[in-house]
Amino acid sequence: DYDIMLVLKDSILTTVQRHEKAREVLWGVPLAADVLIFTEAEVEELKNIPSSIVAEALEEGQVIYAA
C-alpha cells in the first residue's frame, strides 16, 4: 500500500473535492494507494503539526517528481 501526496500551487477545489476527483480519475487502476492532495498553502499550515500526515510525509517520504 502506498501513500502519495501531491502538492498543488493552488486550487479552486476544496480538499474534499480534490480527494473525490482523484478517486474518480484513479477508479479501476490496480494500485493500492491513498492519494492526498494539498495546496502549497495547506502544506505550509500543516507541516509543523507533528500529528499531521503532511509533517509525516515531509519527514519520511521520498520525492518522486518535483517541477
JSON list of C-alpha atoms in Angstrom, two decimals:
[
{"chain": "A", "resi": 1, "resn": "ASP", "atom": "CA", "xyz": [0.00, 0.00, 0.00]},
{"chain": "A", "resi": 2, "resn": "TYR", "atom": "CA", "xyz": [1.32, 3.42, -0.99]},
{"chain": "A", "resi": 3, "resn": "ASP", "atom": "CA", "xyz": [0.53, 6.91, 0.23]},
{"chain": "A", "resi": 4, "resn": "ILE", "atom": "CA", "xyz": [1.02, 9.50, -2.49]},
{"chain": "A", "resi": 5, "resn": "MET", "atom": "CA", "xyz": [0.97, 13.20, -1.63]},
{"chain": "A", "resi": 6, "resn": "LEU", "atom": "CA", "xyz": [0.54, 15.73, -4.41]},
{"chain": "A", "resi": 7, "resn": "VAL", "atom": "CA", "xyz": [1.21, 19.39, -3.74]},
{"chain": "A", "resi": 8, "resn": "LEU", "atom": "CA", "xyz": [-0.52, 21.91, -5.98]},
{"chain": "A", "resi": 9, "resn": "LYS", "atom": "CA", "xyz": [0.44, 25.54, -6.27]},
{"chain": "A", "resi": 10, "resn": "ASP", "atom": "CA", "xyz": [-3.21, 26.45, -5.73]},
{"chain": "A", "resi": 11, "resn": "SER", "atom": "CA", "xyz": [-6.68, 25.03, -6.35]},
{"chain": "A", "resi": 12, "resn": "ILE", "atom": "CA", "xyz": [-10.21, 26.33, -6.66]},
{"chain": "A", "resi": 13, "resn": "LEU", "atom": "CA", "xyz": [-11.45, 22.96, -5.39]},
{"chain": "A", "resi": 14, "resn": "THR", "atom": "CA", "xyz": [-11.88, 22.16, -1.71]},
{"chain": "A", "resi": 15, "resn": "THR", "atom": "CA", "xyz": [-9.82, 19.41, -0.09]},
{"chain": "A", "resi": 16, "resn": "VAL", "atom": "CA", "xyz": [-12.81, 17.07, -0.27]},
{"chain": "A", "resi": 17, "resn": "GLN", "atom": "CA", "xyz": [-13.46, 17.89, -3.93]},
{"chain": "A", "resi": 18, "resn": "ARG", "atom": "CA", "xyz": [-9.80, 17.23, -4.80]},
{"chain": "A", "resi": 19, "resn": "HIS", "atom": "CA", "xyz": [-9.94, 13.87, -2.99]},
{"chain": "A", "resi": 20, "resn": "GLU", "atom": "CA", "xyz": [-13.16, 12.89, -4.79]},
{"chain": "A", "resi": 21, "resn": "LYS", "atom": "CA", "xyz": [-11.68, 13.89, -8.17]},
{"chain": "A", "resi": 22, "resn": "ALA", "atom": "CA", "xyz": [-8.57, 11.78, -7.52]},
{"chain": "A", "resi": 23, "resn": "ARG", "atom": "CA", "xyz": [-10.72, 8.77, -6.61]},
{"chain": "A", "resi": 24, "resn": "GLU", "atom": "CA", "xyz": [-12.78, 9.29, -9.77]},
{"chain": "A", "resi": 25, "resn": "VAL", "atom": "CA", "xyz": [-9.72, 9.53, -12.01]},
{"chain": "A", "resi": 26, "resn": "LEU", "atom": "CA", "xyz": [-7.94, 6.56, -10.43]},
{"chain": "A", "resi": 27, "resn": "TRP", "atom": "CA", "xyz": [-11.01, 4.30, -10.17]},
{"chain": "A", "resi": 28, "resn": "GLY", "atom": "CA", "xyz": [-10.17, 0.89, -11.59]},
{"chain": "A", "resi": 29, "resn": "VAL", "atom": "CA", "xyz": [-6.39, 1.38, -11.50]},
{"chain": "A", "resi": 30, "resn": "PRO", "atom": "CA", "xyz": [-4.94, -1.74, -9.87]},
{"chain": "A", "resi": 31, "resn": "LEU", "atom": "CA", "xyz": [-2.82, 0.10, -7.32]},
{"chain": "A", "resi": 32, "resn": "ALA", "atom": "CA", "xyz": [-3.22, 0.02, -3.57]},
{"chain": "A", "resi": 33, "resn": "ALA", "atom": "CA", "xyz": [-2.64, 3.69, -2.85]},
{"chain": "A", "resi": 34, "resn": "ASP", "atom": "CA", "xyz": [-4.09, 6.60, -0.94]},
{"chain": "A", "resi": 35, "resn": "VAL", "atom": "CA", "xyz": [-3.72, 9.88, -2.83]},
{"chain": "A", "resi": 36, "resn": "LEU", "atom": "CA", "xyz": [-3.54, 13.01, -0.69]},
{"chain": "A", "resi": 37, "resn": "ILE", "atom": "CA", "xyz": [-3.74, 16.35, -2.48]},
{"chain": "A", "resi": 38, "resn": "PHE", "atom": "CA", "xyz": [-2.79, 19.58, -0.75]},
{"chain": "A", "resi": 39, "resn": "THR", "atom": "CA", "xyz": [-2.10, 23.12, -1.88]},
{"chain": "A", "resi": 40, "resn": "GLU", "atom": "CA", "xyz": [1.21, 24.79, -1.05]},
{"chain": "A", "resi": 41, "resn": "ALA", "atom": "CA", "xyz": [-0.63, 26.97, 1.50]},
{"chain": "A", "resi": 42, "resn": "GLU", "atom": "CA", "xyz": [-2.11, 23.91, 3.19]},
{"chain": "A", "resi": 43, "resn": "VAL", "atom": "CA", "xyz": [1.31, 22.26, 3.38]},
{"chain": "A", "resi": 44, "resn": "GLU", "atom": "CA", "xyz": [2.76, 25.40, 4.98]},
{"chain": "A", "resi": 45, "resn": "GLU", "atom": "CA", "xyz": [-0.09, 25.41, 7.50]},
{"chain": "A", "resi": 46, "resn": "LEU", "atom": "CA", "xyz": [0.21, 21.71, 8.39]},
{"chain": "A", "resi": 47, "resn": "LYS", "atom": "CA", "xyz": [3.93, 20.96, 8.13]},
{"chain": "A", "resi": 48, "resn": "ASN", "atom": "CA", "xyz": [4.74, 21.99, 11.73]},
{"chain": "A", "resi": 49, "resn": "ILE", "atom": "CA", "xyz": [1.93, 19.97, 13.30]},
{"chain": "A", "resi": 50, "resn": "PRO", "atom": "CA", "xyz": [3.68, 16.72, 14.29]},
{"chain": "A", "resi": 51, "resn": "SER", "atom": "CA", "xyz": [0.49, 14.64, 14.13]},
{"chain": "A", "resi": 52, "resn": "SER", "atom": "CA", "xyz": [-0.38, 15.74, 10.58]},
{"chain": "A", "resi": 53, "resn": "ILE", "atom": "CA", "xyz": [0.04, 13.46, 7.59]},
{"chain": "A", "resi": 54, "resn": "VAL", "atom": "CA", "xyz": [1.82, 16.35, 5.87]},
{"chain": "A", "resi": 55, "resn": "ALA", "atom": "CA", "xyz": [4.52, 16.54, 8.57]},
{"chain": "A", "resi": 56, "resn": "GLU", "atom": "CA", "xyz": [4.98, 12.77, 8.42]},
{"chain": "A", "resi": 57, "resn": "ALA", "atom": "CA", "xyz": [5.20, 12.76, 4.62]},
{"chain": "A", "resi": 58, "resn": "LEU", "atom": "CA", "xyz": [7.73, 15.59, 4.56]},
{"chain": "A", "resi": 59, "resn": "GLU", "atom": "CA", "xyz": [9.86, 13.85, 7.19]},
{"chain": "A", "resi": 60, "resn": "GLU", "atom": "CA", "xyz": [9.68, 10.25, 5.99]},
{"chain": "A", "resi": 61, "resn": "GLY", "atom": "CA", "xyz": [8.55, 10.39, 2.37]},
{"chain": "A", "resi": 62, "resn": "GLN", "atom": "CA", "xyz": [10.50, 10.37, -0.85]},
{"chain": "A", "resi": 63, "resn": "VAL", "atom": "CA", "xyz": [10.13, 12.91, -3.64]},
{"chain": "A", "resi": 64, "resn": "ILE", "atom": "CA", "xyz": [9.19, 11.11, -6.84]},
{"chain": "A", "resi": 65, "resn": "TYR", "atom": "CA", "xyz": [8.84, 14.16, -9.06]},
{"chain": "A", "resi": 66, "resn": "ALA", "atom": "CA", "xyz": [9.32, 17.87, -8.46]},
{"chain": "A", "resi": 67, "resn": "ALA", "atom": "CA", "xyz": [8.61, 20.60, -11.01]}
]
